[in-house]
CSV table of C-alpha atoms in Angstrom, one decimal:
chain,number,residue,atom,x,y,z
A,553,MET,CA,165.6,93.4,45.5
A,554,SER,CA,167.4,96.3,47.2
A,555,HIS,CA,167.9,96.7,50.9
A,556,LYS,CA,168.7,99.9,52.8
A,557,LEU,CA,170.8,99.2,55.9
A,558,THR,CA,169.3,100.9,58.9
A,559,LEU,CA,170.9,102.2,62.1
A,560,GLN,CA,168.7,99.9,64.1
A,561,GLU,CA,170.1,96.8,62.2
A,562,ILE,CA,173.6,98.0,62.9
A,563,ASP,CA,172.9,98.4,66.6
A,564,GLU,CA,171.5,94.8,66.6
A,565,PHE,CA,174.7,93.5,64.9
A,566,SER,CA,176.8,95.3,67.6
A,567,LYS,CA,174.8,93.9,70.4
A,568,GLU,CA,175.0,90.4,69.0
A,569,PHE,CA,178.8,90.7,68.6
A,570,ASN,CA,179.3,91.9,72.1
A,571,SER,CA,176.9,89.4,73.7
A,572,ASP,CA,179.7,86.8,73.4
A,573,PRO,CA,182.8,87.7,75.5
A,574,GLN,CA,184.8,85.3,73.4
A,575,ASN,CA,184.5,87.6,70.4
A,576,GLN,CA,186.5,90.2,72.2
A,577,VAL,CA,189.3,87.7,73.0
A,578,VAL,CA,189.5,86.6,69.3
A,579,ALA,CA,189.4,90.2,68.1
A,580,ARG,CA,192.3,91.2,70.3
A,581,ALA,CA,194.4,88.3,69.0
A,582,ALA,CA,193.5,89.1,65.4
A,583,GLN,CA,194.1,92.8,65.6
A,584,ARG,CA,197.4,92.3,67.4
A,585,SER,CA,198.9,89.7,65.1
A,586,GLY,CA,196.8,89.7,61.9
A,587,VAL,CA,194.1,87.2,61.0
A,588,LEU,CA,196.4,84.6,59.4
A,589,GLU,CA,198.8,84.5,62.4
A,590,ALA,CA,195.9,84.4,64.8
A,591,SER,CA,194.3,81.5,63.0
A,592,TYR,CA,197.5,79.5,62.4
A,593,ASN,CA,197.1,75.8,63.1
A,594,GLU,CA,200.2,74.6,65.0
A,595,ARG,CA,199.2,71.0,64.5
A,596,VAL,CA,200.1,71.1,60.8
A,597,GLN,CA,203.9,71.1,61.6
A,598,SER,CA,203.5,67.7,63.3
A,599,GLU,CA,201.6,66.2,60.3
A,600,LEU,CA,203.9,67.4,57.5
A,601,THR,CA,207.3,65.9,57.4
A,602,ARG,CA,210.3,66.4,55.0
A,603,VAL,CA,210.6,62.7,54.1
A,604,PHE,CA,209.2,61.3,50.8
A,605,SER,CA,209.0,57.7,49.5
A,606,THR,CA,209.7,59.0,46.0
A,607,GLU,CA,212.1,61.9,45.7
A,608,LEU,CA,214.2,63.3,42.8
A,609,ASP,CA,217.8,64.2,43.4
A,610,THR,CA,217.7,68.0,43.5
A,611,ASP,CA,219.6,70.7,45.3
A,612,ASN,CA,219.7,74.4,44.6
A,613,VAL,CA,216.6,76.3,43.7
A,614,THR,CA,216.0,79.2,41.4
A,615,ASN,CA,214.6,82.7,42.2
A,616,GLN,CA,212.2,84.6,40.0
A,617,LYS,CA,212.4,87.5,42.5
A,618,HIS,CA,209.9,90.3,41.8
A,619,SER,CA,208.6,89.0,38.5
A,620,GLY,CA,205.6,86.9,37.2
A,621,ARG,CA,207.8,84.4,35.3
A,622,CYS,CA,207.0,81.4,37.5
A,623,TRP,CA,205.6,79.5,34.4
A,624,LEU,CA,209.0,80.0,32.6
A,625,PHE,CA,211.0,79.1,35.7
A,626,SER,CA,209.0,75.9,36.2
A,627,THR,CA,209.3,75.0,32.5
A,628,LEU,CA,213.1,75.4,32.6
A,629,ASN,CA,213.2,73.5,35.9
A,630,ILE,CA,211.8,70.5,34.0
A,631,ALA,CA,214.6,70.8,31.4
A,632,ARG,CA,217.3,71.4,34.0
A,633,HIS,CA,216.4,68.4,36.0
A,634,LEU,CA,216.5,66.3,32.9
A,635,PHE,CA,219.9,67.7,32.0
A,636,GLY,CA,221.1,67.2,35.6
A,637,LYS,CA,220.0,63.6,35.7
A,638,LYS,CA,221.5,62.9,32.2
A,639,TYR,CA,224.8,64.6,32.7
A,640,LYS,CA,225.2,64.3,36.5
A,641,ALA,CA,224.9,68.0,37.0
A,642,LYS,CA,222.0,68.6,39.3
A,643,ASN,CA,222.8,72.3,40.0
A,644,PHE,CA,223.2,73.3,36.3
A,645,THR,CA,220.7,76.1,35.5
A,646,PHE,CA,219.4,77.6,32.3
A,647,SER,CA,219.0,81.3,31.6
A,648,GLN,CA,215.4,82.5,32.2
A,649,ALA,CA,216.4,86.0,30.9
A,650,TYR,CA,217.2,84.5,27.5
A,651,ASN,CA,213.7,83.0,27.0
A,652,PHE,CA,212.1,86.0,28.7
A,653,PHE,CA,213.7,88.3,26.0
A,654,TRP,CA,212.1,86.3,23.2
A,655,ASP,CA,208.8,86.1,25.0
A,656,LYS,CA,208.6,89.9,24.9
A,657,ILE,CA,209.2,90.1,21.2
A,658,GLU,CA,206.9,87.2,20.3
A,659,ARG,CA,204.2,88.3,22.6
A,660,ALA,CA,204.2,91.8,21.1
A,661,ASN,CA,203.8,90.3,17.6
A,662,ILE,CA,200.9,88.2,18.5
A,663,PHE,CA,199.4,91.1,20.5
A,664,TYR,CA,199.3,93.1,17.3
A,665,ASP,CA,197.6,90.2,15.6
A,666,GLN,CA,194.8,90.3,18.2
A,667,VAL,CA,194.5,94.1,17.9
A,668,LEU,CA,194.0,93.8,14.1
A,669,LYS,CA,191.6,90.9,14.5
A,670,ASN,CA,189.4,92.8,16.8
A,671,ALA,CA,189.8,96.3,15.2
A,672,ASP,CA,186.2,96.3,14.2
A,673,LYS,CA,185.0,95.9,17.8
A,674,ALA,CA,184.5,98.9,20.1
A,675,ILE,CA,187.4,99.9,22.2
A,676,ASP,CA,185.4,99.2,25.3
A,677,SER,CA,184.2,95.8,24.2
A,678,ARG,CA,185.0,92.9,26.4
A,679,GLU,CA,187.3,91.4,23.7
A,680,VAL,CA,189.4,94.5,23.2
A,681,LYS,CA,189.6,95.3,26.9
A,682,ALA,CA,190.8,91.8,27.6
A,683,ASP,CA,193.5,92.0,24.9
A,684,LEU,CA,194.7,95.3,26.2
A,685,SER,CA,194.8,94.0,29.8
A,686,PHE,CA,197.5,91.5,28.8
A,687,ALA,CA,199.8,94.1,27.2
A,688,GLY,CA,203.3,94.0,28.7
A,689,GLY,CA,202.5,91.4,31.3
A,690,ASP,CA,204.7,88.6,32.7
A,691,GLY,CA,202.2,85.8,33.4
A,692,GLY,CA,202.0,82.7,31.3
A,693,GLN,CA,201.4,79.0,30.8
A,694,PHE,CA,203.4,75.9,30.2
A,695,HIS,CA,202.9,75.8,26.4
A,696,MET,CA,204.3,79.4,26.2
A,697,GLY,CA,207.5,78.2,27.8
A,698,ALA,CA,207.6,75.2,25.5
A,699,ALA,CA,207.1,77.3,22.4
A,700,LEU,CA,210.0,79.5,23.4
A,701,VAL,CA,212.3,76.6,24.0
A,702,GLU,CA,211.4,74.9,20.7
A,703,LYS,CA,211.9,78.0,18.6
A,704,TYR,CA,214.9,79.7,20.4
A,705,GLY,CA,216.6,76.9,22.3
A,706,LEU,CA,218.3,77.2,25.7
A,707,VAL,CA,221.4,78.8,27.1
A,708,PRO,CA,223.1,78.3,30.5
A,709,SER,CA,222.3,80.9,33.1
A,710,TYR,CA,225.9,82.4,32.9
A,711,ALA,CA,225.5,83.0,29.2
A,712,MET,CA,222.7,85.5,29.8
A,713,PRO,CA,222.4,86.3,33.5
A,714,GLU,CA,219.6,88.0,35.3
A,715,ASN,CA,219.7,91.8,35.7
A,716,ALA,CA,217.8,94.5,37.6
A,717,ASN,CA,214.9,94.5,35.0
A,718,THR,CA,214.4,90.7,35.0
A,719,ASN,CA,214.6,90.5,38.8
A,720,ASN,CA,212.1,93.2,39.1
A,721,THR,CA,210.0,93.5,35.9
A,722,ASP,CA,207.6,96.3,37.0
A,723,GLY,CA,209.3,99.2,35.4
A,724,PHE,CA,209.8,97.5,32.0
A,725,ALA,CA,206.4,95.9,32.1
A,726,THR,CA,204.7,99.3,32.6
A,727,ALA,CA,206.7,101.0,29.8
A,728,LEU,CA,206.2,98.1,27.4
A,729,GLY,CA,202.5,97.9,28.2
A,730,ASP,CA,202.1,101.6,27.6
A,731,LYS,CA,203.8,101.3,24.2
A,732,LEU,CA,201.7,98.3,23.1
A,733,LYS,CA,198.5,100.0,24.0
A,734,LYS,CA,199.4,103.2,22.2
A,735,ASP,CA,200.4,101.1,19.2
A,736,ALA,CA,197.0,99.3,19.4
A,737,LEU,CA,195.2,102.6,18.8
A,738,VAL,CA,197.3,103.3,15.6
A,739,LEU,CA,196.8,99.8,14.2
A,740,ARG,CA,193.1,99.8,14.9
A,741,LYS,CA,192.8,103.1,13.1
A,742,LEU,CA,194.7,101.9,10.1
A,743,LYS,CA,192.6,98.8,9.9
A,744,GLN,CA,189.3,100.7,10.3
A,745,ASP,CA,190.4,103.1,7.5
A,746,GLY,CA,191.2,100.2,5.2
A,747,LYS,CA,194.9,101.2,4.9
A,748,ASN,CA,196.1,97.6,4.7
A,749,ASP,CA,199.2,98.6,2.7
A,750,GLU,CA,200.5,100.6,5.7
A,751,ILE,CA,199.7,98.1,8.4
A,752,GLU,CA,202.6,95.7,7.9
A,753,LYS,CA,205.1,98.6,7.5
A,754,THR,CA,203.8,100.1,10.7
A,755,ARG,CA,203.8,96.8,12.6
A,756,LYS,CA,207.4,96.2,11.6
A,757,LYS,CA,208.4,99.6,12.9
A,758,PHE,CA,206.6,98.9,16.2
A,759,LEU,CA,208.2,95.5,16.5
A,760,SER,CA,211.7,97.0,16.0
A,761,GLU,CA,210.9,99.5,18.7
A,762,VAL,CA,209.8,96.6,21.0
A,763,TYR,CA,213.1,94.9,20.2
A,764,ARG,CA,215.0,98.0,21.1
A,765,MET,CA,213.2,98.4,24.4
A,766,THR,CA,213.7,94.8,25.3
A,767,ALA,CA,217.4,94.8,24.4
A,768,ILE,CA,217.9,97.9,26.5
A,769,ALA,CA,216.1,96.4,29.5
A,770,VAL,CA,217.0,92.8,29.3
A,771,GLY,CA,220.1,92.7,27.1
A,772,GLU,CA,220.5,91.1,23.6
A,773,PRO,CA,220.6,87.3,23.7
A,774,PRO,CA,223.8,85.5,22.8
A,775,LYS,CA,224.0,84.0,19.3
A,776,LYS,CA,226.7,81.5,20.5
A,777,PHE,CA,228.3,80.5,23.8
A,778,ASP,CA,230.7,78.0,25.3
A,779,LEU,CA,229.2,75.3,27.5
A,780,GLU,CA,231.4,75.0,30.5
A,781,TYR,CA,230.6,73.2,33.8
A,782,ARG,CA,231.7,70.7,36.4
A,783,ASP,CA,229.5,67.7,37.0
A,784,ASP,CA,228.6,66.3,40.4
A,785,ASP,CA,231.8,64.2,40.3
A,786,LYS,CA,233.8,67.4,39.8
A,787,LYS,CA,234.7,66.4,36.2
A,788,TYR,CA,235.3,69.4,33.9
A,789,HIS,CA,233.3,69.7,30.7
A,790,LEU,CA,233.8,72.2,27.8
A,791,ASP,CA,231.9,72.4,24.5
A,792,LYS,CA,232.7,75.6,22.5
A,793,ASN,CA,230.8,77.7,20.1
A,794,LEU,CA,227.3,76.4,20.4
A,795,THR,CA,224.1,78.1,19.3
A,796,PRO,CA,221.1,77.9,21.7
A,797,LEU,CA,219.3,75.5,19.3
A,798,GLU,CA,222.4,73.4,18.8
A,799,PHE,CA,222.8,73.1,22.6
A,800,LEU,CA,219.1,72.1,23.0
A,801,HIS,CA,219.3,69.4,20.2
A,802,LYS,CA,222.7,68.1,21.2
A,803,TYR,CA,222.2,67.8,24.9
A,804,LEU,CA,218.4,67.5,25.3
A,805,GLY,CA,217.5,66.1,21.9
A,806,ASP,CA,215.2,63.5,23.6
A,807,LEU,CA,213.1,66.2,25.2
A,808,ASP,CA,210.2,66.6,22.9
A,809,LEU,CA,207.9,69.2,24.5
A,810,ASP,CA,205.1,68.3,22.1
A,811,ASP,CA,204.8,65.0,24.0
A,812,TYR,CA,203.6,66.7,27.1
A,813,VAL,CA,199.9,67.4,27.9
A,814,VAL,CA,198.5,69.8,30.4
A,815,LEU,CA,195.9,68.0,32.4
A,816,THR,CA,193.5,70.5,34.2
A,817,ASN,CA,190.9,70.0,36.8
A,818,ALA,CA,188.3,72.6,36.4
A,819,PRO,CA,185.0,71.2,37.7
A,820,ASP,CA,183.1,74.3,36.5
A,821,HIS,CA,183.8,73.1,32.9
A,822,GLU,CA,182.8,69.9,31.2
A,823,TYR,CA,185.2,67.0,31.7
A,824,ASP,CA,186.9,65.1,29.0
A,825,LYS,CA,187.2,68.1,26.7
A,826,LEU,CA,190.2,69.9,25.3
A,827,TYR,CA,190.1,73.6,25.9
A,828,GLY,CA,192.3,76.3,24.3
A,829,LEU,CA,193.3,79.8,25.3
A,830,PRO,CA,194.1,81.5,22.0
A,831,GLY,CA,194.2,84.9,23.7
A,832,GLU,CA,197.3,83.8,25.7
A,833,ASP,CA,199.3,82.1,23.0
A,834,ASN,CA,202.6,83.8,22.7
A,835,ILE,CA,204.2,82.6,19.4
A,836,GLU,CA,202.3,82.5,16.1
A,837,GLY,CA,202.6,79.1,14.4
A,838,SER,CA,203.9,77.3,17.4
A,839,TYR,CA,202.4,75.5,20.4
A,840,ARG,CA,198.9,76.4,21.3
A,841,ILE,CA,197.9,76.6,25.0
A,842,LYS,CA,195.7,73.4,25.4
A,843,LEU,CA,194.1,72.1,28.6
A,844,LEU,CA,192.6,68.7,28.9
A,845,ASN,CA,190.0,68.8,31.6
A,846,VAL,CA,189.6,65.6,33.6
A,847,PRO,CA,188.7,64.6,37.1
A,848,MET,CA,191.3,65.1,39.8
A,849,GLU,CA,192.3,61.5,40.2
A,850,TYR,CA,193.9,61.5,36.7
A,851,LEU,CA,196.1,64.5,37.6
A,852,THR,CA,197.2,62.6,40.7
A,853,SER,CA,198.0,59.3,39.1
A,854,ALA,CA,199.8,60.8,36.1
A,855,ALA,CA,201.9,63.1,38.4
A,856,VAL,CA,202.9,60.2,40.7
A,857,ALA,CA,203.8,58.0,37.7
A,858,GLN,CA,206.0,60.6,36.2
A,859,LEU,CA,207.8,61.2,39.5
A,860,LYS,CA,208.4,57.5,39.9
A,861,ASP,CA,210.0,57.5,36.5
A,862,GLY,CA,212.4,60.1,37.8
A,863,GLU,CA,211.0,63.2,36.1
A,864,ALA,CA,209.7,66.4,37.7
A,865,VAL,CA,206.2,67.7,37.1
A,866,TRP,CA,205.2,71.3,36.2
A,867,PHE,CA,202.0,72.2,38.0
A,868,GLY,CA,199.7,75.3,38.2
A,869,ASN,CA,198.2,76.2,41.5
A,870,ASP,CA,196.8,78.9,43.7
A,871,VAL,CA,199.8,79.3,46.0
A,872,LEU,CA,198.4,82.2,48.0
A,873,ARG,CA,195.8,80.0,49.6
A,874,GLN,CA,196.7,78.2,52.9
A,875,MET,CA,200.4,78.8,52.5
A,876,ASP,CA,203.1,79.8,54.9
A,877,ARG,CA,206.3,81.3,53.3
A,878,LYS,CA,208.5,80.8,56.3
A,879,THR,CA,207.9,77.1,56.8
A,880,GLY,CA,206.9,76.3,53.2
A,881,TYR,CA,203.7,74.5,54.4
A,882,LEU,CA,200.8,74.1,52.0
A,883,ASP,CA,197.9,72.6,54.0
A,884,THR,CA,194.2,73.2,53.8
A,885,ASN,CA,194.0,73.4,57.6
A,886,LEU,CA,197.0,75.8,58.0
A,887,TYR,CA,194.8,78.8,58.8
A,888,LYS,CA,191.6,78.1,60.7
A,889,LEU,CA,189.7,81.1,59.4
A,890,ASN,CA,186.3,79.5,59.9
A,891,ASP,CA,187.0,79.1,63.6
A,892,LEU,CA,188.5,82.6,63.9
A,893,PHE,CA,185.5,84.4,62.4
A,894,GLY,CA,182.8,81.9,63.3
A,895,VAL,CA,181.6,81.8,59.7
A,896,ASP,CA,181.7,79.1,57.0
A,897,LEU,CA,184.1,80.2,54.3
A,898,ASN,CA,184.2,76.9,52.5
A,899,MET,CA,183.4,76.7,48.8
A,900,SER,CA,183.6,73.9,46.3
A,901,LYS,CA,186.4,74.0,43.8
A,902,ALA,CA,183.9,74.6,41.0
A,903,ASP,CA,182.3,77.5,42.9
A,904,ARG,CA,185.7,79.1,43.6
A,905,LEU,CA,186.4,79.1,39.9
A,906,ARG,CA,183.0,80.4,39.0
A,907,THR,CA,183.3,83.3,41.4
A,908,GLY,CA,187.0,84.2,40.8
A,909,VAL,CA,188.0,83.0,44.3
A,910,GLY,CA,190.0,80.2,42.7
A,911,MET,CA,192.6,80.7,40.0
A,912,VAL,CA,196.0,79.5,38.8
A,913,SER,CA,198.1,82.2,40.4
A,914,HIS,CA,201.5,80.4,40.3
A,915,ALA,CA,203.5,77.5,38.8
A,916,MET,CA,205.9,75.3,40.7
A,917,THR,CA,207.5,71.9,40.3
A,918,LEU,CA,206.7,68.6,41.9
A,919,VAL,CA,209.9,66.8,42.8
A,920,GLY,CA,208.7,64.2,45.3
A,921,VAL,CA,205.7,62.3,46.7
A,922,ASP,CA,205.2,60.4,49.9
A,923,GLU,CA,202.9,57.4,49.8
A,924,ASP,CA,201.7,54.9,52.4
A,925,ASN,CA,200.2,51.7,51.0
A,926,GLY,CA,199.0,53.6,47.9
A,927,GLU,CA,197.6,56.6,49.9
A,928,ILE,CA,199.3,59.9,49.3
A,929,ARG,CA,200.4,61.7,52.4
A,930,GLN,CA,202.3,64.7,51.0
A,931,TRP,CA,204.2,66.1,48.0
A,932,LYS,CA,207.6,67.7,47.8
A,933,VAL,CA,207.5,71.0,45.9
A,934,GLU,CA,210.3,73.0,44.3
A,935,ASN,CA,209.5,76.7,44.3
A,936,SER,CA,211.2,79.5,42.4
A,937,TRP,CA,211.3,82.1,45.3
A,938,GLY,CA,214.9,81.5,46.3
A,939,ASP,CA,216.4,79.5,49.2
A,940,LYS,CA,215.3,81.8,52.0
A,941,ILE,CA,211.7,80.7,51.6
A,942,GLY,CA,210.4,77.4,53.0
A,943,ASP,CA,213.0,74.7,53.6
A,944,LYS,CA,215.9,76.0,51.4
A,945,GLY,CA,213.3,76.9,48.8
A,946,TYR,CA,211.3,73.6,49.0
A,947,PHE,CA,207.7,73.4,50.2
A,948,VAL,CA,205.8,70.4,51.5
A,949,MET,CA,202.1,70.1,50.5
A,950,ASN,CA,199.5,67.8,51.9
A,951,ASN,CA,197.2,65.9,49.5
A,952,ASP,CA,194.1,67.8,50.4
A,953,TRP,CA,195.8,71.0,49.3
A,954,PHE,CA,196.8,69.3,46.1
A,955,ASN,CA,193.2,68.3,45.5
A,956,ASP,CA,191.8,71.8,46.4
A,957,TYR,CA,194.3,74.2,45.0
A,958,VAL,CA,196.1,72.5,42.1
A,959,TYR,CA,194.5,73.1,38.7
A,960,GLU,CA,197.1,71.9,36.2
A,961,VAL,CA,199.8,69.3,35.9
A,962,VAL,CA,202.0,68.8,32.9
A,963,VAL,CA,202.8,65.2,32.1
A,964,HIS,CA,204.1,63.1,29.3
A,965,LYS,CA,201.2,61.7,27.2
A,966,LYS,CA,202.3,58.1,27.9
A,967,TYR,CA,200.7,58.5,31.4
A,968,LEU,CA,197.3,59.2,29.9
A,969,THR,CA,194.5,56.7,29.1
A,970,GLU,CA,194.0,55.8,25.5
A,971,GLU,CA,190.8,57.9,25.4
A,972,GLN,CA,192.7,60.9,26.9
A,973,LYS,CA,195.4,60.6,24.3
A,974,LYS,CA,192.8,60.9,21.6
A,975,LEU,CA,191.1,63.8,23.3
A,976,ALA,CA,194.5,65.6,23.6
A,977,GLU,CA,194.8,65.6,19.8
A,978,GLY,CA,191.7,67.7,19.4
A,979,PRO,CA,189.3,69.2,18.5
A,980,ILE,CA,189.9,72.2,20.7
A,981,THR,CA,187.1,74.3,22.3
A,982,ASP,CA,188.5,77.8,22.6
A,983,LEU,CA,187.8,79.9,25.7
A,984,PRO,CA,187.8,83.7,26.0
A,985,LEU,CA,190.4,85.7,28.0
A,986,TRP,CA,187.8,86.2,30.8
A,987,ASP,CA,187.2,82.5,31.3
A,988,SER,CA,188.0,81.1,34.8
A,989,LEU,CA,190.8,79.0,33.2
A,990,ALA,CA,192.5,82.0,31.7
């Protein structure tokens, strides 16, 4: 039913607004300092502390800078904390640029697969438009990082350091995205014309070009390197001539990424089901993106158990909600926008997902939790935005924020119930790229 807004109605709205003098006071504050600053709740700083009953021994943080690689940084944070604990080297870091390089190559290859799979669909179909929208992007999921580590191994950060294009991926992402979309048109035409003999030759040429572009922008990955570091006791270590896979298997051979499960809390989907996102998988024949949807209490209990066993937790969240970069506070009452505007902005978690208000916009790492007689007060969060954000790069999150804005935790399968372990083995219900979990 349509409605035409009349000038009389607008006049009524204005009169109603101006009938309350308090509105003018609030308006001046909001327009002077912005709605977030004007609605900032000072009481939060007295409720969130920097003390945790369970806390991993961590120090320096990483910095993804202007890139969408949080999923990869958080995945490598899990590995580096395990390495740090095992070899007493808590500030040892892995190269994100190394795995980022291979992600570009592998993601181009699987993108071409999707293009050919959907070549019979119209260019403006929902499926093809969704495929094209992912071309050249940085975003990702835990299983994408796990697949890269399993296939290509790890190297120390000094063996392949960050550069201008990894610190700010916009330029390269645009160029690569343009190329992939142009390639898609060629491959679609070959498939539609039945020229199957030309498809593989053309794809190989395109992949070689993607490799060249990535090597120019990111640099070619090292085939071998020398492992060299001082541990926390200042003891010197040197292990020469390692390949990335040799390094992984020799030093983190007990890290089996296949043993980890992504528990998700998406109340707009059926619980106790395993969902897949085939449109976001990055390596053909490797780990699939799988999300086991369960009530929130299971994400909480599994994350706490893993932290108490001394292991960090990868988690997917909507960091742009109720967050202050300066202090590193994550609290559902941080900004009192309802009070500022005099309207009810509250929505259920399910409704936020259904409407696109809620989403997994970021990945970080849980490295501590504070409990009081079994009740969780707050969590310690390691971010990947450098040490100038929050408290030297660390955030503190209250448990209400965890419940409202955390959608995924990655935990070892030993922390699951027996029924959940069975569910995690399959079958998988695949979701499209436009699903709220994508």
